[in-house]
Coordinates of C-alpha atoms in Angstrom, one line a residue:
Chain N
M569 CA -0.1 0.4 0.1
L570 CA 2.6 2.4 1.2
P571 CA 4.3 1.7 -2.1
L572 CA 1.6 2.5 -4.3
V573 CA 1.1 5.7 -2.3
L574 CA 4.2 7.3 -2.4
S575 CA 4.8 6.6 -6.3
A576 CA 1.5 7.9 -6.0
A577 CA 2.6 11.1 -4.4
V578 CA 5.9 11.1 -7.0
A579 CA 4.2 11.3 -9.8
T580 CA 2.0 14.3 -8.8
V581 CA 4.9 16.5 -8.2
V582 CA 6.7 15.2 -10.6
P583 CA 5.1 15.4 -13.8
F584 CA 6.0 12.6 -16.6
P585 CA 7.9 14.7 -19.0
R586 CA 6.3 15.2 -22.5
R587 CA 7.5 17.0 -25.8
Q588 CA 5.5 19.9 -26.2
P589 CA 6.2 22.5 -28.7
N590 CA 9.3 24.8 -27.6
A591 CA 8.0 24.3 -24.0
G592 CA 11.6 25.6 -22.4
L593 CA 13.8 24.4 -24.8
P594 CA 16.2 27.5 -25.9
D595 CA 16.8 25.7 -29.8
E596 CA 16.8 23.0 -32.2
D597 CA 20.4 21.5 -30.9
A598 CA 19.6 21.5 -27.5
R599 CA 16.3 19.9 -27.9
D600 CA 17.8 17.4 -30.5
S601 CA 20.3 16.1 -27.9
L602 CA 18.2 15.8 -24.9
L603 CA 16.4 13.6 -27.5
Q604 CA 19.3 11.8 -28.3
P605 CA 20.0 8.2 -27.6
L606 CA 22.3 7.1 -24.1
C607 CA 24.5 5.4 -25.6
P608 CA 26.8 8.1 -26.9
P609 CA 27.1 8.0 -30.7
N610 CA 30.3 6.9 -33.2
D611 CA 32.2 9.4 -35.2
R612 CA 30.7 8.7 -38.3
D613 CA 27.3 9.5 -36.7
L614 CA 28.7 12.4 -35.3
V615 CA 30.3 13.5 -38.5
E616 CA 26.8 12.9 -40.8
Q617 CA 25.4 15.2 -38.2
A618 CA 27.8 17.7 -39.1
L619 CA 27.4 17.8 -42.3
A620 CA 23.8 17.8 -42.1
G621 CA 24.3 21.7 -40.5
R622 CA 24.0 20.1 -36.2
T623 CA 26.5 22.2 -34.6
S624 CA 26.2 20.0 -31.5
A625 CA 27.7 17.5 -33.5
L626 CA 30.7 19.5 -34.2
S627 CA 30.7 20.4 -30.7
T628 CA 30.9 16.9 -29.5
L629 CA 33.8 15.9 -31.9
Y630 CA 35.6 19.0 -30.6
E631 CA 35.0 17.8 -26.6
R632 CA 35.3 13.8 -27.9
H633 CA 38.8 14.5 -29.6
A634 CA 39.9 18.2 -28.3
P635 CA 42.2 16.9 -24.8
R636 CA 43.8 14.4 -26.8
I637 CA 45.3 16.3 -29.5
H638 CA 45.9 19.2 -27.5
G639 CA 48.2 16.8 -25.2
R640 CA 50.3 15.0 -28.4
I641 CA 50.7 18.7 -30.2
A642 CA 51.9 19.8 -26.4
R643 CA 54.6 17.5 -26.2
L644 CA 55.5 17.6 -30.2
L645 CA 56.2 21.2 -29.8
G646 CA 56.8 21.8 -26.0
R647 CA 55.1 24.7 -25.6
A648 CA 51.6 25.6 -24.2
S649 CA 50.9 28.8 -25.8
D650 CA 52.0 27.2 -29.5
A651 CA 49.8 24.0 -28.7
E652 CA 46.8 26.3 -28.1
D653 CA 47.7 28.5 -31.7
V654 CA 47.7 24.8 -33.3
L655 CA 44.8 22.9 -31.5
H656 CA 42.5 26.2 -32.4
E657 CA 44.1 26.0 -36.4
T658 CA 43.7 22.2 -36.5
F659 CA 39.7 22.1 -35.7
I660 CA 38.9 24.8 -37.5
E661 CA 41.0 23.1 -40.7
A662 CA 39.3 20.0 -39.7
F663 CA 35.6 21.9 -39.4
R664 CA 36.2 23.4 -42.9
D665 CA 36.9 20.8 -44.9
L666 CA 34.4 17.8 -42.9
S667 CA 33.3 17.0 -46.4
K668 CA 36.3 15.6 -47.7
L669 CA 36.9 13.4 -45.1
R670 CA 36.5 10.0 -46.6
E671 CA 36.2 8.0 -44.0
P672 CA 33.8 9.2 -41.3
D673 CA 34.4 6.3 -38.4
R674 CA 38.1 7.5 -38.5
F675 CA 37.7 11.2 -38.2
G676 CA 40.2 10.9 -35.0
A677 CA 43.0 9.6 -37.0
W678 CA 42.7 12.7 -39.8
L679 CA 42.6 14.9 -37.1
E680 CA 46.0 13.9 -35.7
R681 CA 47.1 13.6 -39.7
I682 CA 45.9 17.9 -39.9
A683 CA 47.7 18.5 -36.6
V684 CA 50.6 17.3 -37.5
H685 CA 50.9 19.0 -40.6
R686 CA 50.2 22.2 -38.5
T687 CA 52.4 21.6 -35.8
H688 CA 55.2 20.3 -39.1
R689 CA 54.2 23.7 -40.3
R690 CA 54.3 25.7 -36.9
F691 CA 58.2 23.9 -36.5
R692 CA 59.3 25.6 -39.6
Y693 CA 57.5 29.1 -38.3
R694 CA 59.2 28.9 -35.0
R695 CA 62.9 28.3 -36.2
L696 CA 62.5 31.3 -38.9
L697 CA 61.3 33.3 -36.0
E698 CA 64.0 32.2 -33.6
R699 CA 66.9 33.0 -36.4
L700 CA 65.5 36.2 -36.4
G701 CA 65.9 36.3 -33.4
F702 CA 61.8 37.4 -32.9
E703 CA 61.2 34.1 -31.1
S704 CA 62.6 32.4 -28.0
T705 CA 63.7 29.4 -27.5
A706 CA 62.6 28.5 -23.8
R707 CA 59.8 25.9 -23.5
D708 CA 57.6 25.1 -20.6
L709 CA 56.7 21.9 -21.6
S710 CA 59.8 20.7 -22.1
L711 CA 60.7 17.1 -21.4
E712 CA 62.6 17.6 -19.0
A713 CA 59.4 19.9 -17.7
L714 CA 57.6 16.9 -18.1
A715 CA 59.1 14.4 -16.4
L716 CA 57.7 12.6 -13.0
R717 CA 58.6 14.4 -10.6
G718 CA 61.5 12.8 -8.0
D719 CA 63.3 11.5 -11.1
P720 CA 66.6 14.5 -11.7
E721 CA 68.9 11.1 -14.2
L722 CA 65.4 10.6 -16.4
G723 CA 65.1 14.4 -16.3
L724 CA 68.4 15.3 -16.8
E725 CA 68.3 12.4 -19.7
L726 CA 65.3 14.2 -21.0
R727 CA 67.0 17.1 -21.4
R728 CA 69.9 16.2 -23.4
V729 CA 67.0 14.4 -25.6
D730 CA 65.6 17.5 -25.7
E731 CA 68.2 19.2 -27.1
A732 CA 69.8 16.8 -29.6
L733 CA 66.2 17.0 -31.0
S734 CA 65.9 20.6 -30.9
R735 CA 68.9 20.8 -33.5
L736 CA 66.8 18.1 -36.3
P737 CA 64.9 18.8 -38.9
A738 CA 60.9 19.2 -37.8
E739 CA 60.0 16.0 -39.6
L740 CA 62.7 13.7 -38.1
H741 CA 61.7 15.3 -34.7
I742 CA 58.3 14.7 -34.8
A743 CA 58.4 11.3 -36.2
W744 CA 60.5 10.6 -33.5
K745 CA 58.3 11.8 -31.1
L746 CA 55.6 10.3 -32.3
R747 CA 57.1 6.9 -31.7
A748 CA 59.4 7.1 -29.0
I749 CA 57.1 9.3 -26.4
E750 CA 53.7 8.6 -28.2
G751 CA 54.1 4.9 -28.2
L752 CA 52.5 5.0 -32.1
E753 CA 53.1 2.1 -34.5
L754 CA 55.2 2.3 -37.4
S755 CA 52.5 2.5 -39.4
E756 CA 50.1 4.9 -37.2
V757 CA 53.6 6.9 -37.3
A758 CA 54.0 7.1 -41.6
E759 CA 50.2 7.1 -42.1
R760 CA 50.4 10.8 -39.5
C761 CA 53.4 11.9 -41.0
G762 CA 51.8 11.5 -44.1
C763 CA 54.3 9.1 -45.9
S764 CA 55.5 5.7 -47.0
L765 CA 55.7 3.6 -43.8
A766 CA 59.6 2.8 -45.6
T767 CA 60.0 7.1 -44.8
A768 CA 58.9 7.2 -41.8
K769 CA 61.4 4.6 -40.6
R770 CA 64.4 5.5 -41.9
R771 CA 63.3 9.3 -40.2
I772 CA 62.8 7.6 -37.0
E773 CA 66.1 5.6 -37.8
R774 CA 68.0 9.2 -38.3
A775 CA 67.1 10.6 -35.0
Q776 CA 67.0 7.9 -33.3
R777 CA 70.8 7.9 -34.2
V778 CA 71.7 11.3 -33.8
V779 CA 69.9 10.7 -30.0
R780 CA 72.1 8.2 -29.8
N781 CA 75.1 9.8 -30.8
T782 CA 74.9 13.2 -29.6
V783 CA 73.5 12.7 -26.5
G784 CA 74.6 9.1 -25.5
V785 CA 71.0 8.3 -24.0
A786 CA 69.2 5.8 -26.1
F787 CA 66.3 3.7 -25.5
P788 CA 67.1 -0.2 -25.1
E789 CA 63.9 -1.2 -27.5
P790 CA 64.3 -0.6 -30.9
L791 CA 62.3 2.3 -32.7
S792 CA 62.4 1.4 -36.3
Chain L
M657 CA 79.5 3.8 -25.7
N658 CA 75.6 4.2 -24.4
Q659 CA 75.3 4.9 -20.7
P660 CA 72.5 2.7 -19.2
S661 CA 69.6 4.5 -19.6
K662 CA 66.4 5.3 -17.8
L663 CA 64.5 5.7 -21.1
R664 CA 61.7 3.1 -21.5
F665 CA 59.1 2.5 -24.3
P666 CA 57.2 4.8 -25.2
L667 CA 58.1 7.5 -22.9
R668 CA 54.7 9.1 -22.3
S669 CA 54.5 6.9 -19.6
A670 CA 57.5 8.6 -17.7
L671 CA 55.8 12.2 -18.0
E672 CA 53.5 13.9 -16.7
E673 CA 49.9 14.7 -18.1
I674 CA 49.0 17.9 -19.5
P675 CA 46.9 19.9 -18.0
S676 CA 44.5 20.4 -21.2
R677 CA 41.1 21.5 -20.1
D678 CA 42.1 25.5 -19.7
A679 CA 44.1 25.4 -23.0
V680 CA 40.8 23.2 -24.3
L681 CA 37.8 25.5 -22.8
R682 CA 39.6 29.1 -24.7
V683 CA 39.8 27.0 -28.1
Q684 CA 36.1 25.7 -27.8
G685 CA 34.9 29.4 -26.7
R686 CA 37.0 30.5 -30.1
L687 CA 35.8 27.8 -32.5
F688 CA 32.6 28.4 -31.5
E689 CA 31.7 32.1 -31.6
R690 CA 30.6 31.6 -34.8
A691 CA 29.8 28.2 -35.1
G692 CA 26.3 28.8 -36.3
E693 CA 27.2 30.0 -39.0
L694 CA 28.9 26.9 -40.0
H695 CA 27.5 24.5 -42.3
T696 CA 24.3 26.2 -42.3
K697 CA 22.4 26.9 -45.2
R698 CA 21.3 30.6 -44.2
S699 CA 24.8 32.0 -43.7
R700 CA 25.8 30.5 -46.9
L701 CA 22.7 32.6 -48.7
I702 CA 23.1 35.8 -46.7
R703 CA 26.6 35.3 -47.6
T704 CA 26.3 34.8 -51.5
F705 CA 23.4 37.5 -51.5
L706 CA 26.2 40.3 -49.7
L707 CA 28.7 38.8 -52.0
S708 CA 26.4 39.6 -55.3
T709 CA 25.3 42.8 -53.9
A710 CA 28.7 44.3 -53.8
A711 CA 29.5 42.9 -57.5
A712 CA 26.7 44.5 -58.1
A713 CA 27.5 47.7 -56.7
L714 CA 31.0 47.4 -58.7
V715 CA 29.2 47.7 -61.9
V716 CA 26.9 49.8 -61.3
G717 CA 29.8 51.9 -60.1
T718 CA 31.9 50.9 -62.7
L719 CA 29.4 52.2 -65.4
L720 CA 28.1 55.2 -63.3
L721 CA 31.7 56.9 -63.2
G722 CA 32.3 55.8 -67.2
A723 CA 29.3 57.9 -68.0
V724 CA 30.5 60.6 -66.1
W725 CA 33.8 61.0 -67.0
S726 CA 34.6 61.3 -70.7
P727 CA 38.2 60.6 -72.0
F728 CA 37.9 63.3 -74.3
D729 CA 38.3 67.0 -74.2
S730 CA 36.7 69.7 -75.3
T731 CA 38.6 69.5 -78.4
G732 CA 37.7 65.5 -79.0
R733 CA 41.2 64.8 -78.3
R734 CA 41.9 61.8 -75.8
T735 CA 43.2 63.0 -72.5
E736 CA 44.2 61.4 -69.5
A737 CA 42.3 61.0 -66.6
G738 CA 42.3 64.5 -64.8
A739 CA 44.5 65.5 -66.8
L740 CA 45.5 69.4 -65.7
L741 CA 45.0 71.6 -69.3
T742 CA 46.2 75.0 -70.0
E743 CA 43.6 78.4 -69.4
D744 CA 42.4 77.3 -73.3
G745 CA 41.4 73.7 -72.9
S746 CA 44.1 71.8 -74.7
E747 CA 46.9 70.1 -73.5
F748 CA 50.3 71.5 -72.4
K749 CA 52.6 70.4 -75.0
R750 CA 55.5 73.2 -75.4
L751 CA 56.6 76.0 -74.1
Q752 CA 59.1 78.0 -75.8
S753 CA 60.5 81.5 -75.7
E754 CA 63.6 83.1 -78.0
S755 CA 63.9 86.8 -77.8
A756 CA 60.7 87.5 -75.8
P757 CA 59.3 86.0 -72.7
A758 CA 56.8 83.6 -72.9
S759 CA 54.2 82.4 -70.3
V760 CA 51.2 80.0 -70.2
R761 CA 48.3 79.5 -67.5
L762 CA 47.0 76.5 -66.7
A763 CA 43.8 75.4 -65.7
D764 CA 44.1 75.3 -62.3
G765 CA 45.4 78.8 -61.9
S766 CA 49.2 77.7 -61.8
V767 CA 51.5 80.1 -64.1
L768 CA 54.7 79.1 -65.9
R769 CA 57.0 81.8 -67.5
A770 CA 59.8 80.8 -69.5
A771 CA 62.2 83.6 -70.0
P772 CA 63.6 84.6 -73.1
G773 CA 65.5 81.8 -74.7
T774 CA 63.7 78.8 -73.0
R775 CA 61.9 75.7 -73.8
V776 CA 59.5 73.3 -71.8
V777 CA 58.1 70.2 -72.9
G778 CA 55.2 68.6 -71.3
L779 CA 56.0 65.1 -70.6
G780 CA 52.1 64.0 -68.7
S781 CA 49.6 65.4 -66.8
T782 CA 47.3 63.4 -64.6
A783 CA 44.9 63.7 -62.0
T784 CA 47.7 63.4 -59.8
E785 CA 50.9 65.1 -60.9
F786 CA 52.1 67.4 -63.6
V787 CA 55.4 66.5 -64.9
V788 CA 57.3 69.1 -67.4
L789 CA 61.0 68.8 -68.5
L790 CA 63.0 72.3 -68.5
E791 CA 65.5 71.3 -71.9
R792 CA 67.4 74.7 -71.5
G793 CA 66.9 78.2 -70.5
A794 CA 64.5 79.7 -66.6
V795 CA 61.2 79.1 -66.1
D796 CA 59.6 80.5 -63.5
I797 CA 56.5 79.0 -62.0
W798 CA 53.9 79.6 -59.8
V799 CA 51.8 76.6 -58.9
T800 CA 48.3 76.9 -56.8
P801 CA 48.5 76.3 -53.4
G802 CA 46.3 73.2 -52.3
G803 CA 46.1 71.7 -55.3
P804 CA 45.6 67.8 -55.7
R805 CA 48.7 67.3 -58.3
R806 CA 52.4 67.1 -57.7
F807 CA 54.6 69.8 -60.0
R808 CA 57.3 67.7 -61.1
I809 CA 60.0 69.9 -63.1
E810 CA 62.9 67.3 -64.7
A811 CA 66.3 69.5 -65.3
K812 CA 69.1 67.7 -65.9
W813 CA 70.6 66.4 -63.3
A814 CA 67.4 67.8 -60.7
R815 CA 64.1 66.4 -60.5
I816 CA 62.6 69.5 -58.6
E817 CA 58.8 68.3 -56.8
V818 CA 56.4 70.5 -55.4
V819 CA 52.2 71.1 -54.5
G820 CA 51.7 74.9 -54.1
T821 CA 54.8 77.2 -54.0
E822 CA 56.6 79.7 -56.2
F823 CA 60.2 79.3 -57.5
R824 CA 62.3 78.7 -60.2
V825 CA 64.5 76.6 -62.4
T826 CA 67.4 77.6 -64.8
R827 CA 69.0 74.4 -66.4
K828 CA 72.6 75.0 -66.8
E829 CA 75.1 74.0 -68.9
H830 CA 75.8 71.3 -66.8
G831 CA 72.9 71.1 -63.9
A832 CA 70.6 72.9 -63.1
E833 CA 69.4 75.9 -60.5
V834 CA 66.7 76.2 -58.2
F835 CA 65.4 79.5 -56.0
V836 CA 62.5 78.9 -53.5
R837 CA 60.3 82.2 -53.5
E838 CA 57.3 81.0 -51.2
G839 CA 56.6 77.7 -49.8
R840 CA 58.8 74.4 -49.5
V841 CA 60.2 72.4 -52.8
L842 CA 61.6 69.1 -52.8
V843 CA 65.1 68.5 -54.8
Y844 CA 66.0 65.5 -56.2
S845 CA 69.3 65.0 -57.6
P846 CA 71.7 61.8 -57.1
T847 CA 74.4 64.3 -56.8
L848 CA 73.1 65.3 -53.2
K849 CA 73.8 63.1 -50.8
D850 CA 70.8 62.4 -49.5
G851 CA 69.4 62.2 -53.0
V852 CA 66.8 64.8 -51.5
A853 CA 67.3 68.3 -50.1
A854 CA 64.2 70.9 -48.9
L855 CA 64.4 74.3 -49.9
G856 CA 62.8 76.8 -48.0
P857 CA 61.8 80.3 -49.0
G858 CA 65.0 82.7 -50.2
E859 CA 66.7 79.4 -50.5
H860 CA 68.1 78.0 -53.5
L861 CA 70.6 74.6 -54.7
E862 CA 72.6 74.6 -57.7
V863 CA 72.9 70.6 -58.6
G864 CA 74.9 68.9 -61.6
E865 CA 78.3 67.1 -62.6
N866 CA 80.1 70.8 -61.9
A867 CA 78.3 72.2 -59.4
P868 CA 80.2 75.0 -57.4
S869 CA 81.4 73.3 -54.4
P870 CA 82.2 74.0 -51.9
P871 CA 79.1 73.9 -51.1
L872 CA 76.4 73.6 -53.8
G873 CA 74.9 76.2 -55.3
F874 CA 75.4 78.2 -52.0
S875 CA 78.8 80.8 -51.6
A876 CA 79.9 82.1 -48.5
P877 CA 77.8 81.6 -45.1
Q878 CA 76.0 84.5 -44.3
E879 CA 78.3 86.5 -42.4
S880 CA 78.8 89.7 -44.0
G881 CA 74.8 90.4 -44.0
P882 CA 71.1 89.3 -44.9
F883 CA 70.6 87.8 -48.1
A884 CA 70.6 90.5 -50.8
E885 CA 66.8 90.4 -52.9
P886 CA 67.9 89.5 -56.1
T887 CA 67.1 91.3 -58.9
L888 CA 64.3 91.6 -60.9
V889 CA 65.2 90.5 -64.8
L890 CA 61.4 89.5 -66.3
P891 CA 59.5 91.9 -67.3
P892 CA 56.0 92.3 -64.4
P893 CA 54.1 89.7 -64.0
L894 CA 52.1 89.0 -67.0
H895 CA 48.6 87.9 -65.3
D896 CA 47.3 90.3 -63.4
D897 CA 44.8 87.9 -61.0
S898 CA 44.8 89.4 -58.2
N899 CA 43.6 86.5 -56.4
A900 CA 46.3 84.7 -57.1
G901 CA 48.7 87.2 -56.4
P902 CA 51.7 88.4 -59.3
V903 CA 54.6 86.5 -60.0
S904 CA 57.4 87.8 -59.6
A905 CA 60.6 86.9 -61.3
F906 CA 64.0 86.8 -60.1
R907 CA 67.8 86.1 -60.7
V908 CA 69.1 83.0 -59.4
E909 CA 72.0 85.2 -59.0
S910 CA 71.9 86.9 -55.6
K911 CA 74.1 89.8 -55.1
G912 CA 74.4 89.2 -51.2
P913 CA 76.2 86.3 -49.4
A914 CA 73.3 83.3 -49.7
P915 CA 71.7 81.6 -47.2
P916 CA 73.6 78.8 -45.5
M917 CA 73.0 75.7 -46.8
P918 CA 70.1 73.5 -45.6
S919 CA 71.6 71.2 -42.6
S920 CA 70.3 68.1 -45.2
I921 CA 73.3 69.2 -47.8
S922 CA 76.7 68.2 -46.5
Q923 CA 79.5 69.9 -48.4
N924 CA 80.6 66.2 -50.7
A925 CA 77.1 66.2 -52.2
F926 CA 78.2 63.5 -54.8
V927 CA 76.8 60.7 -53.0
I928 CA 74.2 58.8 -54.5
A929 CA 71.4 57.7 -51.7
T930 CA 70.3 54.3 -52.9
E931 CA 68.7 52.5 -50.0
T932 CA 65.4 51.9 -49.1
F933 CA 63.8 51.1 -46.2
A934 CA 64.3 47.5 -47.6
T935 CA 67.5 47.2 -48.2
L936 CA 68.3 49.1 -45.3
R937 CA 66.4 46.6 -43.1
D938 CA 67.7 43.4 -45.0
Q939 CA 70.8 44.7 -43.9
A940 CA 70.3 45.5 -40.8
D941 CA 68.8 41.6 -40.3
R942 CA 72.1 40.2 -41.8
A943 CA 74.2 41.7 -39.4
R944 CA 71.9 40.4 -37.1
V945 CA 71.8 37.3 -38.1
A946 CA 75.4 37.5 -38.4
R947 CA 75.7 38.4 -34.8
D948 CA 77.3 41.4 -35.9
H949 CA 75.0 43.6 -33.5
A950 CA 76.4 46.9 -32.9
R951 CA 76.2 47.0 -37.0
A952 CA 72.8 46.3 -36.6
E953 CA 71.7 48.6 -33.7
S954 CA 73.2 51.7 -36.5
L955 CA 71.8 50.0 -39.6
Y956 CA 68.7 50.2 -37.4
R957 CA 68.7 53.6 -35.9
E958 CA 69.4 54.4 -39.7
I959 CA 66.5 53.5 -40.6
L960 CA 65.0 55.1 -37.3
A961 CA 66.0 58.4 -38.3
R962 CA 65.8 58.2 -42.4
F963 CA 62.6 56.9 -42.1
P964 CA 60.5 58.1 -39.3
H965 CA 57.1 58.1 -41.1
D966 CA 57.3 54.6 -42.0
P967 CA 54.8 52.5 -40.7
R968 CA 56.6 49.8 -39.8
L969 CA 58.8 51.0 -37.6
G970 CA 57.8 48.9 -34.9
S971 CA 59.2 45.9 -35.8
V972 CA 62.8 47.8 -36.4
R973 CA 62.1 49.3 -32.4
Y974 CA 61.7 45.6 -31.3
A975 CA 64.5 44.6 -33.3
L976 CA 66.8 47.3 -32.1
A977 CA 66.3 46.0 -28.8
L978 CA 67.1 42.9 -28.9
A979 CA 70.3 44.0 -31.2
C980 CA 71.4 46.5 -28.3
L981 CA 70.5 43.2 -25.3
E982 CA 72.9 41.1 -27.5
Q983 CA 75.7 43.6 -26.4
P984 CA 77.5 44.3 -23.3
G985 CA 76.0 47.4 -22.3
G986 CA 73.1 47.3 -24.5
A987 CA 70.4 46.8 -21.6
A988 CA 69.4 50.7 -20.8
R989 CA 69.9 51.4 -24.6
A990 CA 67.3 48.6 -25.2
R991 CA 64.8 49.4 -22.5
E992 CA 65.0 52.6 -24.2
A993 CA 64.4 51.5 -27.5
L994 CA 61.6 48.9 -26.2
L995 CA 59.9 52.0 -24.2
S996 CA 59.6 54.2 -27.5
L997 CA 57.7 51.3 -29.3
L998 CA 55.7 51.2 -27.1
L999 CA 55.0 55.1 -27.2
A1000 CA 54.0 54.3 -31.0
R1001 CA 51.2 52.3 -30.4
P1002 CA 52.6 48.8 -32.0
A1003 CA 49.9 46.2 -33.2
K1004 CA 48.3 44.2 -30.5
S1005 CA 51.0 41.0 -30.7
L1006 CA 53.7 42.9 -30.7
E1007 CA 53.1 44.7 -27.9
E1008 CA 52.1 42.2 -25.6
D1009 CA 55.9 40.9 -26.9
T1010 CA 57.2 44.2 -26.3
L1011 CA 55.6 44.4 -22.5
V1012 CA 57.2 41.2 -21.5
R1013 CA 60.7 42.2 -22.7
L1014 CA 60.5 45.5 -21.0
I1015 CA 59.0 43.5 -18.1
E1016 CA 62.2 41.0 -18.4
L1017 CA 64.7 43.6 -18.8
E1018 CA 63.7 45.9 -16.2
A1019 CA 63.6 43.2 -13.6
S1020 CA 67.1 42.1 -14.6
L1021 CA 68.4 46.1 -14.3
G1022 CA 67.6 46.2 -10.8
L1023 CA 63.8 48.6 -11.7
P1024 CA 61.6 46.7 -9.7
A1025 CA 59.2 50.0 -9.7
E1026 CA 58.9 49.7 -13.6
S1027 CA 58.7 46.6 -14.0
A1028 CA 56.0 45.5 -11.8
R1029 CA 54.3 49.0 -12.8
H1030 CA 54.4 46.9 -16.7
R1031 CA 53.4 43.6 -15.4
Q1032 CA 50.4 45.3 -14.5
L1033 CA 49.7 47.1 -17.7
Y1034 CA 50.1 43.7 -19.6
L1035 CA 47.4 42.1 -17.0
E1036 CA 45.1 44.7 -17.9
K1037 CA 45.4 44.8 -21.4
F1038 CA 46.1 41.1 -21.7
P1039 CA 44.7 39.2 -19.4
T1040 CA 44.5 36.0 -21.4
G1041 CA 48.0 36.7 -23.0
R1042 CA 50.2 34.2 -24.1
H1043 CA 53.2 34.9 -21.4
R1044 CA 51.1 34.7 -18.3
A1045 CA 53.3 31.9 -17.7
R1046 CA 56.1 33.1 -18.2
L1047 CA 55.7 36.1 -16.0
D1048 CA 54.6 33.5 -13.5
L1049 CA 51.3 35.9 -13.2
P1050 CA 48.3 34.2 -11.8

């Protein structure tokens, strides 16, 4: 008896939600988002919705991928302000060229490829500015700064690695970091860098050789 | 060769996570400010409509302009757009006088009067420029002030440019001589040190291959009395338009000593100045890259002195500051350059970088009060600036 009374009271106080036109919902996007199923949509669905003109899909795509992309860019570039700029450029380019994406369910990988390309461009731009003295060489997110606290020896090694990498061409630098730091497979490195597998291997090997010879430290594991 | 390494693959496991949340939110704010316009048919329609309207307006404007302006003058001859014609509506082609002076009045009231034995040839006339060549003799020119056209007189070894004034140009065997009665006149000549000299009322200048020395066109310094009034050699003014004022003709050769030479003209005037802003800037930047900072500094300062109104001076001041910083004892000069850059109201990004440099420089120079003041200014102007972390700002 008591459960029946309680459920009746709850039903009186909290009315059953009914769909009414424009009943307190701000706009179409918000209404659509409320009506979406609880199971999160995959990237393919989101891309299709975005192409159909739904802004909320773009926003969801951004929220899903931006933190990972930002972390990756920041580790590649070593500077927070640059990473933020590149993140912005990456998503502008991605959303602008969304209709050119052939495999919507591989949106994440496509996005990373754009990010790596933008990072490469930023490296070259930064080198030019540094050469002219308009850019500081300081990195607030250098590998040393990111090393886990309490291990000064590792920090020292990472600083020497960073110094060696900073003298390398951008494409070698990026390929090595994608492999050695991010832990991507060789085929993934090749795809992100937009080059062949052999070229990716060669770049990583060259960078690894410089790190080993110049700094005197190396991974025990083979990278390429 | 290799020492035991603590590096483990993948290295990311040995690195701290980067706090991305704030950056991601900031970018999201910027990215979706105008997200409503992305991929919406309405925005595309509006954009198309605006573009079509602008194109239509451009076409209509061009047609209207074509209808209003006719490329033919009253005699049916084709003329340049907005060309300055003579008083009787014909194109100025030549002014020649053999034994008696001759003159011509232009449509805007300007007058050219040729001394005997003079030939002036019209080279071109547009809405912005009126160009003549003085082939021989001497010509007095009175240019109506406030006109839209720059008058240019080409003579041997000299080009004279003027907007509104009265002056005389005399063609000599090896050059030309300019005497200014009113206003200011620019004389361009490869024989001048900087390639150009500005003459004021009463001043005259002779330029040429074998111009008298010392100095060019000027006699002794003004010690023996005031500059004597030149002698009138041509007949009275030919036009009696009292509004325009009489056109007085003066000999170039004065009785007394000439006024002192303008400071911009050196004793050794036969130096051709060919450096432009870009070439000087290029030299300075190359000097910096070659780490010849003293030379770079002097070149940057030369740019500042020679092109004081160039809109690109902001980056020059910034580069000057960096060149000073690279030299021992140059910090104070660098600070001076940065302060002058701030006063010149540079672009936002440059202003931000300048402030950061200034804050760090003043802190290193032991000027904590100034550094704090600029730090506060940075906070006010760039609350979400790129260099907040570098400056340890909250």
